[in-house]
Coordinates of C-alpha atoms in Angstrom, one line a residue:
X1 CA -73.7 50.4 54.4
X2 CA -75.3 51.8 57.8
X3 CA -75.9 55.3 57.8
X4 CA -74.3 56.6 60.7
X5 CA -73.4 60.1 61.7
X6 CA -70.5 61.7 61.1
X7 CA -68.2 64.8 61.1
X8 CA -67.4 67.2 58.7
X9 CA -63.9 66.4 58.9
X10 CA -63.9 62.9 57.7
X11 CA -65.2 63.8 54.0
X12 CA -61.4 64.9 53.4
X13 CA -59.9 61.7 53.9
X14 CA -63.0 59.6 52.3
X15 CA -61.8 62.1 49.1
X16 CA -57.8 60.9 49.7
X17 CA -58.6 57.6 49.8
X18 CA -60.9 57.9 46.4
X19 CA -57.8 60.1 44.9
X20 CA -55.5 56.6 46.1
X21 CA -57.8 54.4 44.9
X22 CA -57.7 56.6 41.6
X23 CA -54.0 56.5 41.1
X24 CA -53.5 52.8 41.6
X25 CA -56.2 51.8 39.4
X26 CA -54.7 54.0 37.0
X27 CA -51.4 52.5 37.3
X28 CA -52.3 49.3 37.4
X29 CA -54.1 49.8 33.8
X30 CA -50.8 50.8 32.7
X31 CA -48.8 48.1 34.3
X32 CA -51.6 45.7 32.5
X33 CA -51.3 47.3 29.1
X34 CA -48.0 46.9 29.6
X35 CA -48.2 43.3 30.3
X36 CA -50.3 43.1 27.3
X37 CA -48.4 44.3 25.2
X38 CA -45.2 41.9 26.1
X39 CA -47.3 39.0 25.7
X40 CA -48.6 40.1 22.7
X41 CA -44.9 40.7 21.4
X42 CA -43.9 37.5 23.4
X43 CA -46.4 35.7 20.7
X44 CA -45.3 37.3 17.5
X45 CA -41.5 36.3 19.2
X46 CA -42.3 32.8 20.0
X47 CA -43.6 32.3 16.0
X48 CA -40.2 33.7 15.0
X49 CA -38.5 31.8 17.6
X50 CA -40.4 28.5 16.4
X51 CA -39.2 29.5 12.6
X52 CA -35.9 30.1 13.2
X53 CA -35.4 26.9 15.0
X54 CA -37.0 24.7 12.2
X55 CA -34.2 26.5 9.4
X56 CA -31.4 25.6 12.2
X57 CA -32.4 22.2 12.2
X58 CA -33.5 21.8 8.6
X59 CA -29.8 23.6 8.0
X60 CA -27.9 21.7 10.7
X61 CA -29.2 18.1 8.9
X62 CA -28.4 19.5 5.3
X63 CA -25.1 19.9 6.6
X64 CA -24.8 17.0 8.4
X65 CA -25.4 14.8 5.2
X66 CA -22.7 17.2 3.8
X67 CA -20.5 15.8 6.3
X68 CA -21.4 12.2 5.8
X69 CA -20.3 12.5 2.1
X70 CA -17.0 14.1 3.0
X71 CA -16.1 11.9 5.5
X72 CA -17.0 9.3 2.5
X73 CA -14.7 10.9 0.3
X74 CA -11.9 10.7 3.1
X75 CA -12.7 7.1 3.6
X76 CA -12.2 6.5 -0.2
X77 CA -9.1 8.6 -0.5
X78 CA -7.9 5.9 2.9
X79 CA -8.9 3.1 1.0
X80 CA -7.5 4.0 -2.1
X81 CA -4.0 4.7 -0.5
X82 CA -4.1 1.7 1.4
X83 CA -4.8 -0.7 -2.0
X84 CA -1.5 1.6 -2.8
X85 CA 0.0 0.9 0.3
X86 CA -0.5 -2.8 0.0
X87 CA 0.6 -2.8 -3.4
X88 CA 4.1 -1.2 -2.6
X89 CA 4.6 -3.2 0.7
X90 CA 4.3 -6.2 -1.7
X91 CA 7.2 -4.9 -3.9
X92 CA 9.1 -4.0 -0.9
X93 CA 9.0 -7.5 0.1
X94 CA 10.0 -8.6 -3.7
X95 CA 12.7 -6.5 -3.4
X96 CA 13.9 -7.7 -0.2
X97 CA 13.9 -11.5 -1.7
X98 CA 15.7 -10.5 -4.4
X99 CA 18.2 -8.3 -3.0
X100 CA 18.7 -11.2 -0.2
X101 CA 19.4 -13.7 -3.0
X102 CA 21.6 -11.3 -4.8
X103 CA 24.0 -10.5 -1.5
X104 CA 23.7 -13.8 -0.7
X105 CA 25.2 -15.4 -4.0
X106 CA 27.7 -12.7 -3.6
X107 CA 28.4 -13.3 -0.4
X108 CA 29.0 -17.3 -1.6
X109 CA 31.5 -16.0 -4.9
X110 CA 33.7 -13.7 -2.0
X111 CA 33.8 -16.9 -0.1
X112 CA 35.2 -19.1 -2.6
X113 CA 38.7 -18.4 -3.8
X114 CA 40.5 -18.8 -7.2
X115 CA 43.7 -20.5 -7.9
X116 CA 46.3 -17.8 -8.8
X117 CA 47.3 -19.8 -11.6
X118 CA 44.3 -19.2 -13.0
X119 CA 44.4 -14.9 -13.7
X120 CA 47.8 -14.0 -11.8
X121 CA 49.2 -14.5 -16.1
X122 CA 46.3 -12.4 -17.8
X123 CA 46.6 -9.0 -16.0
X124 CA 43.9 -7.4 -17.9
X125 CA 41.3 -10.1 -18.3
X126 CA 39.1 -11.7 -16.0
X127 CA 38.7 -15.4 -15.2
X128 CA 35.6 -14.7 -17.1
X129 CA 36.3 -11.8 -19.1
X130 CA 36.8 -8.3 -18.6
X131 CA 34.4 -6.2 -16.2
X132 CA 34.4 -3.3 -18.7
X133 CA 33.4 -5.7 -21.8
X134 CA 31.8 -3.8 -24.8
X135 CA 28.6 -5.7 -24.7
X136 CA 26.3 -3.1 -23.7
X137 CA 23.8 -4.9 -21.8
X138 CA 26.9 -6.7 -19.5
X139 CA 28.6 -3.7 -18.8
X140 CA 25.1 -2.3 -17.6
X141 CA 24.6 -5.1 -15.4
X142 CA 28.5 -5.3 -14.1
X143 CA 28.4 -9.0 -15.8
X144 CA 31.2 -11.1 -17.2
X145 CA 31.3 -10.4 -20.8
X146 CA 30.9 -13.5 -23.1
X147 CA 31.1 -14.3 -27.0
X148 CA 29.8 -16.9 -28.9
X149 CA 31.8 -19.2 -31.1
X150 CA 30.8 -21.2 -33.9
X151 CA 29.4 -24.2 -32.3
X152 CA 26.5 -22.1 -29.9
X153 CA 28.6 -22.4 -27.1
X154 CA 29.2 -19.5 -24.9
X155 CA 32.8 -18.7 -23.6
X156 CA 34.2 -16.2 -22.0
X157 CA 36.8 -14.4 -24.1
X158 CA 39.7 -15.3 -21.5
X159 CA 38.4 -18.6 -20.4
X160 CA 40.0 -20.6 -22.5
X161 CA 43.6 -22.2 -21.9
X162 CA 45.1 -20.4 -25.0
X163 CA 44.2 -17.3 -23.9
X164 CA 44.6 -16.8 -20.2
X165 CA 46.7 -19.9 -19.2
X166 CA 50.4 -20.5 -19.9
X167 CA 51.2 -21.9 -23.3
X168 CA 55.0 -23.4 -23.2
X169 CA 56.3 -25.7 -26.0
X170 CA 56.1 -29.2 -26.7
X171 CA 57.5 -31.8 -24.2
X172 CA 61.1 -31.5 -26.0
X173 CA 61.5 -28.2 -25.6
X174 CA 60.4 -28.1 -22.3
X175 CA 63.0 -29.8 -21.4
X176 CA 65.5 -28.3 -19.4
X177 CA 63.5 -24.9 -19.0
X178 CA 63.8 -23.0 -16.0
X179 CA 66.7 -24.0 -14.7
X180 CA 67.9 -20.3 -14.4
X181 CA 65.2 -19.7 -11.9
X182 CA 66.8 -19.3 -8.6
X183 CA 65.4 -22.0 -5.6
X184 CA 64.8 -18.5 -3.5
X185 CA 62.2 -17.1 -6.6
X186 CA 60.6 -20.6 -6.6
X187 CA 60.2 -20.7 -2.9
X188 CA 58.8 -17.1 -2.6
X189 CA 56.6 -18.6 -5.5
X190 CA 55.4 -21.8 -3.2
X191 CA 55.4 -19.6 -0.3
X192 CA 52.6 -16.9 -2.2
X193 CA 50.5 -20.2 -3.5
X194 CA 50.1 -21.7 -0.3
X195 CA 49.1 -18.4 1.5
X196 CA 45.4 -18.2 0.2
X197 CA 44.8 -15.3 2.3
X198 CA 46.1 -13.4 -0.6
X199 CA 44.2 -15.2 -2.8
X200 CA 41.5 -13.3 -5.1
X201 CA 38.2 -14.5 -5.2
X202 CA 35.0 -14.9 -6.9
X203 CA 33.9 -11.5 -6.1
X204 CA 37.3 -9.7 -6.9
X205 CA 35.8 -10.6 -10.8
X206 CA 32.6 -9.1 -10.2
X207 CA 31.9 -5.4 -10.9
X208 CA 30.8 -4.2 -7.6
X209 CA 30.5 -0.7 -9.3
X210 CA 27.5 -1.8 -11.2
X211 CA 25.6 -3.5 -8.9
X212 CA 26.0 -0.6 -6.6
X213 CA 24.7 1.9 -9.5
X214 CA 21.6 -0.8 -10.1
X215 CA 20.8 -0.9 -6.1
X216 CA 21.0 3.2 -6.0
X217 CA 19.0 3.4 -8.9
X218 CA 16.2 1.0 -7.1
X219 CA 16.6 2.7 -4.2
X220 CA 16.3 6.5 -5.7
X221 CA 12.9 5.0 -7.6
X222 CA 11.6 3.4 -4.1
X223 CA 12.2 7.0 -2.7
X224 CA 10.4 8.9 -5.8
X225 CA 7.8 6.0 -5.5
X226 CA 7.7 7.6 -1.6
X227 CA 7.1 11.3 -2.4
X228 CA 4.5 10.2 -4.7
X229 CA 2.5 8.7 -2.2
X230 CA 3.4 11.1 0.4
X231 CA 1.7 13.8 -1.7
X232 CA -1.6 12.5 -0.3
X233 CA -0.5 11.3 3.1
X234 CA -2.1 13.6 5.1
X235 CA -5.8 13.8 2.8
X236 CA -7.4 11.7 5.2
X237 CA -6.4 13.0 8.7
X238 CA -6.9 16.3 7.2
X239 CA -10.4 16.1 6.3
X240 CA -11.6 14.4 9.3
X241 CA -10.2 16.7 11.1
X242 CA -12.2 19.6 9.1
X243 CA -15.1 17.3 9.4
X244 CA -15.0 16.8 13.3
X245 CA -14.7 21.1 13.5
X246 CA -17.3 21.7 11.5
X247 CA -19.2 18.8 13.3
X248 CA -18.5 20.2 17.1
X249 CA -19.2 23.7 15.6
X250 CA -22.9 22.8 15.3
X251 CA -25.6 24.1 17.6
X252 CA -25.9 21.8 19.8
X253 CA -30.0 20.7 20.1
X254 CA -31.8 22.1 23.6
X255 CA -32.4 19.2 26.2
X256 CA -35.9 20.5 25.9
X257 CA -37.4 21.0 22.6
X258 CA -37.7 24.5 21.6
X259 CA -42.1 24.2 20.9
X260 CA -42.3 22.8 24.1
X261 CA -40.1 25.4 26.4
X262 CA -42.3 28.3 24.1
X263 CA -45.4 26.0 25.0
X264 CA -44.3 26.5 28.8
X265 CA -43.6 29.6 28.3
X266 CA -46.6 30.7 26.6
X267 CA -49.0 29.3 29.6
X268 CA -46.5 30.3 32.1
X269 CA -47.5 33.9 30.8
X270 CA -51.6 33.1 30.4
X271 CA -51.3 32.3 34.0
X272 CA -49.5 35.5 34.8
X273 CA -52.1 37.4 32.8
X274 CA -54.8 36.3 34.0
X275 CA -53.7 37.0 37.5
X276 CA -53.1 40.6 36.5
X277 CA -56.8 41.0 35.0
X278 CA -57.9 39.9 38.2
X279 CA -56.0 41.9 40.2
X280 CA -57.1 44.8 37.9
X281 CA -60.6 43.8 38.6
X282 CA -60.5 44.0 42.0
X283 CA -58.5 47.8 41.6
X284 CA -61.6 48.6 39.4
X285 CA -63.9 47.3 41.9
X286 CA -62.1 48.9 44.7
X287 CA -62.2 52.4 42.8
X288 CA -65.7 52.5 41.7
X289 CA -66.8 51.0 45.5
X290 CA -64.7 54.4 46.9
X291 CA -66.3 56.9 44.3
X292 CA -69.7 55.8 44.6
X293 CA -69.3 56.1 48.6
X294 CA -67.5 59.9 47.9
X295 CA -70.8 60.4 45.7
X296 CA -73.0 59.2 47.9
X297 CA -70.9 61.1 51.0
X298 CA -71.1 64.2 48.8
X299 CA -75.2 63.3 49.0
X300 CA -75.2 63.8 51.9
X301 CA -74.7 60.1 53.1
X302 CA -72.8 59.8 56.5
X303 CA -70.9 56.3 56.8
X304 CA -70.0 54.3 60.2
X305 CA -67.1 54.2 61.5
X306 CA -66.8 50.6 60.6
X307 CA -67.3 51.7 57.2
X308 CA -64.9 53.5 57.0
X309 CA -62.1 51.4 58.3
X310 CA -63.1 49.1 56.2
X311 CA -62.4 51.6 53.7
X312 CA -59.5 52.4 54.9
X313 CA -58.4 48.9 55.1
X314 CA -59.1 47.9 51.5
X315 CA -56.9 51.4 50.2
X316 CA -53.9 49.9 52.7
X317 CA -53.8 47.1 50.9
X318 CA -53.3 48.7 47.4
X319 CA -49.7 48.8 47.3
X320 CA -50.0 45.4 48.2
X321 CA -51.8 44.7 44.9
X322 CA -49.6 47.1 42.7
X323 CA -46.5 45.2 44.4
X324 CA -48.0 42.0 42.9
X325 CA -48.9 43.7 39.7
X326 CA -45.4 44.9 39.3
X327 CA -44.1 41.4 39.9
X328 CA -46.3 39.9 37.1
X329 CA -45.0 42.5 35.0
X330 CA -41.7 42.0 35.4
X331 CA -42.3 38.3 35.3
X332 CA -44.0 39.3 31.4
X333 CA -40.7 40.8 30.8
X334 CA -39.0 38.3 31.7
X335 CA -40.5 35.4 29.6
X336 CA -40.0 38.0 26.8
X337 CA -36.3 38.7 27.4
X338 CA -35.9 34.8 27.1
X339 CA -38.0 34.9 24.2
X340 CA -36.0 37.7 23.0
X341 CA -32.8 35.4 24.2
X342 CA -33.6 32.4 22.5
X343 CA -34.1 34.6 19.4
X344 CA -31.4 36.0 19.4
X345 CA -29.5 32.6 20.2
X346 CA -31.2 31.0 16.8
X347 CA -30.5 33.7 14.8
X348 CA -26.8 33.6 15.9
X349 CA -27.0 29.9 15.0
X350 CA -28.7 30.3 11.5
X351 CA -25.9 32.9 11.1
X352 CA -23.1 30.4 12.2
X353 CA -24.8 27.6 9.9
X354 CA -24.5 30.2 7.3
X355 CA -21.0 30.8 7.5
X356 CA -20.6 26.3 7.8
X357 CA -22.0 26.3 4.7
X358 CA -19.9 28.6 3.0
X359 CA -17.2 26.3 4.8
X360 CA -18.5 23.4 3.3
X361 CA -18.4 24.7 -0.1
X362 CA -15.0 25.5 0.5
X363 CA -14.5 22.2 1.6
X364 CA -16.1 20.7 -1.4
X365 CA -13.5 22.6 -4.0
X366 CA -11.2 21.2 -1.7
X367 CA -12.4 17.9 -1.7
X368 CA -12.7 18.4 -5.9
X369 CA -8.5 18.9 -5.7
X370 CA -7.6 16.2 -3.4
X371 CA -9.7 13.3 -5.8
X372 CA -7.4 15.0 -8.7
X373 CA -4.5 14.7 -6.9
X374 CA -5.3 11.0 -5.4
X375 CA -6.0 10.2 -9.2
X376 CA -3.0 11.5 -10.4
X377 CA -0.9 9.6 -7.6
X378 CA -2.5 6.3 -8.5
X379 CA -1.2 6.7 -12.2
X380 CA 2.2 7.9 -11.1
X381 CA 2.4 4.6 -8.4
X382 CA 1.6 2.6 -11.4
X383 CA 4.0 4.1 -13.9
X384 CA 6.8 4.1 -10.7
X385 CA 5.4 0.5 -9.5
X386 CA 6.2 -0.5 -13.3
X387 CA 9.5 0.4 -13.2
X388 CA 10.4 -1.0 -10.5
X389 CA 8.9 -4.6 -11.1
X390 CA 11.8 -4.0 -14.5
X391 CA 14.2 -3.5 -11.8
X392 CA 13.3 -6.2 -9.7
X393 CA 13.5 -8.1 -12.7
X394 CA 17.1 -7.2 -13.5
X395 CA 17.8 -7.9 -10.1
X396 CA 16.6 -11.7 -10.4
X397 CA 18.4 -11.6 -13.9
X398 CA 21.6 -10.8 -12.2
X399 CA 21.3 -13.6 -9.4
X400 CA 20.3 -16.0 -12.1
X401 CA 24.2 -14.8 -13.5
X402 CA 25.9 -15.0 -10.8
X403 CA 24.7 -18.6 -9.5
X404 CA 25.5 -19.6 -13.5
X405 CA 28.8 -18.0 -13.2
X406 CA 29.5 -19.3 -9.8
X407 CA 28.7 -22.5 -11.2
X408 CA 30.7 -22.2 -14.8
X409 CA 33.4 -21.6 -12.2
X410 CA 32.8 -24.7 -10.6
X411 CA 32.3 -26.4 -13.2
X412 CA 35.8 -24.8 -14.7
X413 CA 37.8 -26.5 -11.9
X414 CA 36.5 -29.5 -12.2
X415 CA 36.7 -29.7 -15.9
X416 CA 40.6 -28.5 -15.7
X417 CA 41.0 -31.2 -12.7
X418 CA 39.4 -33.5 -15.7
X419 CA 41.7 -32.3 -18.3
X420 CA 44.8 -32.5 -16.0
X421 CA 44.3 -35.8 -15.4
X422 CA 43.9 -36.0 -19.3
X423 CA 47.1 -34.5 -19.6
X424 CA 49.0 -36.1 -17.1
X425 CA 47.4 -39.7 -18.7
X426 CA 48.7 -38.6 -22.2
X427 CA 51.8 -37.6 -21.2
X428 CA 52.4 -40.9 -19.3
X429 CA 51.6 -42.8 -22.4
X430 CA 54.0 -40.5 -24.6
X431 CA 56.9 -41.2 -21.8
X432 CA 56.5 -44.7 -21.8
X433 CA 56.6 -44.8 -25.6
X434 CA 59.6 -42.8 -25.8
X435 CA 61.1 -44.8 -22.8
X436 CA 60.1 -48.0 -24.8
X437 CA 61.6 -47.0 -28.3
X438 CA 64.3 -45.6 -26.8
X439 CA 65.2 -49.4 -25.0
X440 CA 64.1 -50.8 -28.5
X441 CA 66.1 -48.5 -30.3
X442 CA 69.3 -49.6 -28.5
X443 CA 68.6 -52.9 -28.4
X444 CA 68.2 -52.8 -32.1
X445 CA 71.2 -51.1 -32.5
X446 CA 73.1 -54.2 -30.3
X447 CA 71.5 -56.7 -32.7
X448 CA 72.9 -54.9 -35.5
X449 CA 76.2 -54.1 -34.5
X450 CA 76.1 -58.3 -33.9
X451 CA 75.0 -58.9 -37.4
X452 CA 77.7 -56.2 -38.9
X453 CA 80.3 -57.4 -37.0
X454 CA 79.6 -61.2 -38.0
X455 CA 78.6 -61.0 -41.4
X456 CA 79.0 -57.5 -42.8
X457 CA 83.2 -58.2 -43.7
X458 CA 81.7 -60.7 -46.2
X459 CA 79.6 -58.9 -48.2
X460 CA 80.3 -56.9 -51.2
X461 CA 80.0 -53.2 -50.4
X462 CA 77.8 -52.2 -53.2
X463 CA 75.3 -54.8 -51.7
X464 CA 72.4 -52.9 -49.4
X465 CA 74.4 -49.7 -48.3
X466 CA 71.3 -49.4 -45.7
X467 CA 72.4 -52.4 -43.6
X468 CA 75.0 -50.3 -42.2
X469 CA 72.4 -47.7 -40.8
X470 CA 71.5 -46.9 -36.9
X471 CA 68.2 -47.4 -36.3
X472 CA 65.5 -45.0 -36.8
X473 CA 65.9 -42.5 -33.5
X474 CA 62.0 -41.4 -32.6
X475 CA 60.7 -38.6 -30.7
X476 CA 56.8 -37.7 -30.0
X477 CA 56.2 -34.2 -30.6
X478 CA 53.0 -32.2 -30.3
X479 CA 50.5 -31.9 -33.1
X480 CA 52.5 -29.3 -35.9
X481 CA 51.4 -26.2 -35.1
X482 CA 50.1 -26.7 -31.6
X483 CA 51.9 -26.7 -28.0
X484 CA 52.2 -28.2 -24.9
X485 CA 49.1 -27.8 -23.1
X486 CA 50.0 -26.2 -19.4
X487 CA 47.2 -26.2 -16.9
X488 CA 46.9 -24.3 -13.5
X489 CA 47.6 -26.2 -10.4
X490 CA 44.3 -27.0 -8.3
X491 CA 44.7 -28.2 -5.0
X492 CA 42.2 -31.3 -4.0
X493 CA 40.3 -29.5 -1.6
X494 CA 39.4 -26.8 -4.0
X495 CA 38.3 -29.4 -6.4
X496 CA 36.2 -31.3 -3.6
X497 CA 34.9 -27.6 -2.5
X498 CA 33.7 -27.4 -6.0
X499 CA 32.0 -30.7 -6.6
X500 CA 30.3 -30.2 -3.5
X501 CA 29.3 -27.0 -4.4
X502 CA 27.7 -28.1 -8.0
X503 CA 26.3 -31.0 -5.9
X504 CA 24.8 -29.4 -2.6
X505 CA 24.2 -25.5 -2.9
X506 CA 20.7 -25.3 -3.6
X507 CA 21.6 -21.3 -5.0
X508 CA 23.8 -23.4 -8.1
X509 CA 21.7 -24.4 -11.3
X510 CA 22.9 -28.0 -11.5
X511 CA 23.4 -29.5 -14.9
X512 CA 22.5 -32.9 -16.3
X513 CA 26.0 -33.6 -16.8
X514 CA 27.9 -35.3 -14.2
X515 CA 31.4 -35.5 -12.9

């Protein structure tokens, strides 16, 4: 500097501006130690920061493998309900074949009708025996009781003619029955005959009681079967739905990896640093420029005028320079703060993952129950599945009867439409016998008469007493001890219904025999 004169007056404001000089140098130190010490705590944070984010992840991928394997346990319990499923979808479709075949042949027996002649005599029997046999295993099943006799056949106890069909007497004493009967009661009789409407049929001999009993009892089982499964419906759903929570409940991972937004960071606040050191360099510089010139003024030193607006100009611009130095140190606070945020943040999440875990275990006990419960529905669906193939069973066992007995019935009219014709046969032969004895009988007795009258006078009496005798009257009678056999009156359409029936219903079981 150029020594210069000056007055006395200007060493006061050479001290002011030394004082200023002072004071911001002074408080820039402290807005730099300051500064320091955030980025020295902005360090130790982003090491925590950096620690806590490598547990969250390390957790957050423990936990997702967690979820894999329960979302594996909630495909198995899907599977293993499906196999279930699939195996009771199959039975329902048995069932519906069955059941089809079973309505269906019993839809055929309510469609065919029966003679009345053939059960209007036997009030408390069947055409094929009583619905409320004792055979056990019949009355179960609402079949036509049966017995056996000593040849193997089987024959329903009221089948036969003696026991459910009119037995009158032999062809003598028939004669001349019924002539009491008034023509009105025969016509009402005709009249009832010829209305079929009235008739009963096939089903009437059925017992719709039982079947009804056996189809509840399927159906009951089908709905236990039902519950069963039911017990587990929701297993599945449920746990993906758990799954998917815990899932969307994890932290989600930054855009930007944490290392590298605490690398930014981190220089961000070197830069910022070393800004303030320079700016507290120059305040250093600018202080000990104004107290050496106060010491050299206090020398005795005068200063230009120049001098001393330059002076003057360099203190102006210190709150310029503590303006900036406040900036940086706000900007040092401010990295920290989202230091201190995205500490705070991870630590929240290592808390959350805590709590997921505990969640998880939770979920696993859970998890334990359900596999139990899904194991102990499989063995109940077998037992239940079990049963039901039995009733399925008895189900095909009673459409197997009822096309037999549908078919004994056929086979019934067209064995008494056989026998009538036997009958009817017979008794032709009988009445043309007795027709022909009788004309032999009276010719005989002519012839004899002849020979009496023409040579019997001259014989001695005490000669062949027999030559006198009528000839032998004859009369053909039924075997001793048995009757007339009487069979019910079939029209021919019936007995046509029934041969096409054994011959063309592919629901009859068709014997070898023929008609």
């Amino acid at each position: 500097m150029e020594s210069k004169g000056t007055g006395a007056t200007e060493q006061p404001h050479l001290v002011s501006l030394v004082l200023q000089s002072k004071k911001a140098l002074q408080h820039g130190e402290q807005l730099c130690s300051r500064a320091q010490s955030q980025y020295n705590a902005s360090a130790q944070e982003t090491i925590e920061v950096l620690a806590l984010d490598a547990k969250v992840r390390w957790v957050a991928e423990a936990i997702v493998e967690q979820l894999k394997l329960a979302a594996s346990v909630a495909k198995c319990i899907e599977e293993k309900r499906a196999a279930l499923t699939k195996q009771v979808k199959s039975w329902d479709t048995s069932r519906t074949k069955y059941t089809n075949s079973l309505e269906s042949v019993l839809e055929s027996l309510g469609g065919q009708v029966v003679p009345q002649d053939f059960h209007e005599t036997s009030a408390d029997s069947s055409l094929f025996g009583s619905q409320h046999s004792d055979d056990e295993e019949d009355a179960i099943m609402g079949l036509p009781s049966q017995r056996k006799y000593s040849n193997g056949g089987v024959v329903s106890p009221s089948s036969s003619p003696s026991s459910t069909l009119r037995r009158p007497g032999s062809i003598v004493q028939d004669k001349g029955k019924g002539k009491g009967k008034s023509n009105s009661a025969e016509e009402r009789k005709k009249r009832a005959k010829a209305d079929r409407s009235r008739w009963k049929t096939l089903r009437d001999f059925v017992d719709d009681r039982a079947i009804e009993d056996i189809l509840e009892t399927v159906e009951n089982d089908r709905n236990t079967l039902e519950d069963i499964l039911n017990k587990t419906a929701d297993y599945p759903s449920s746990l993906r739905n758990t799954i998917t929570s815990l899932r969307e409940s994890l932290p989600v991972p930054p855009q930007v990896p944490i290392l590298t937004q605490m690398q930014d960071i981190l220089i961000a606040e070197d830069a910022v640093i070393a800004s303030m050191a320079e700016k507290l360099e120059s305040l250093t510089g600018h202080y000990d420029g104004m107290a050496a010139a106060l010491k050299d003024s206090e020398a005795g030193e005068v200063f230009a005028d120049e001098d001393l607006e330059n002076m003057n100009r360099d203190t102006e611009e210190l709150p310029v320079i503590m303006s900036e130095l406040d900036e940086n140190g706000g900007e040092i606070e401010d990295y920290f703060q989202r230091l201190a945020a995205s500490h705070r943040t991870a630590q929240n999440d290592l808390d959350h993952l805590s709590r997921v875990l505990n969640d998880l275990d939770e979920l696993g006990d859970i998890m334990d129950e359900m596999l139990a419960t899904q194991d102990s529905v499989e063995f109940q669906c077998e037992e239940s599945l079990t049963s039901l193939q039995q009733h399925l069973e008895t189900l095909d066992h009673l459409h197997e009867r009822y096309v037999l007995y549908q078919t004994a019935f056929n086979k019934l009219v067209l064995e008494v439409a056989r026998r009538r014709q036997y009958k009817e046969a017979a008794e032709s032969i009988v009445n043309g016998m007795m027709s022909q004895l009788e004309i032999m009988a009276e010719e005989e007795s002519q012839v004899r008469k002849h020979f009496n009258a023409e040579y019997g006078g001259h014989l001695p009496e005490d000669i062949c007493l027999c030559i006198g005798n009528e000839p032998t009257r004859w009369e053909v009678l039924p075997w001793p001890g048995d009757t007339r056999e009487t069979l019910p009156e079939i029209a021919p359409d019936l007995i046509v219904e029934a041969r096409e029936r054994i011959g063309g219903n592919p629901d009859i079981a068709v014997g070898p025999e023929s008609l």
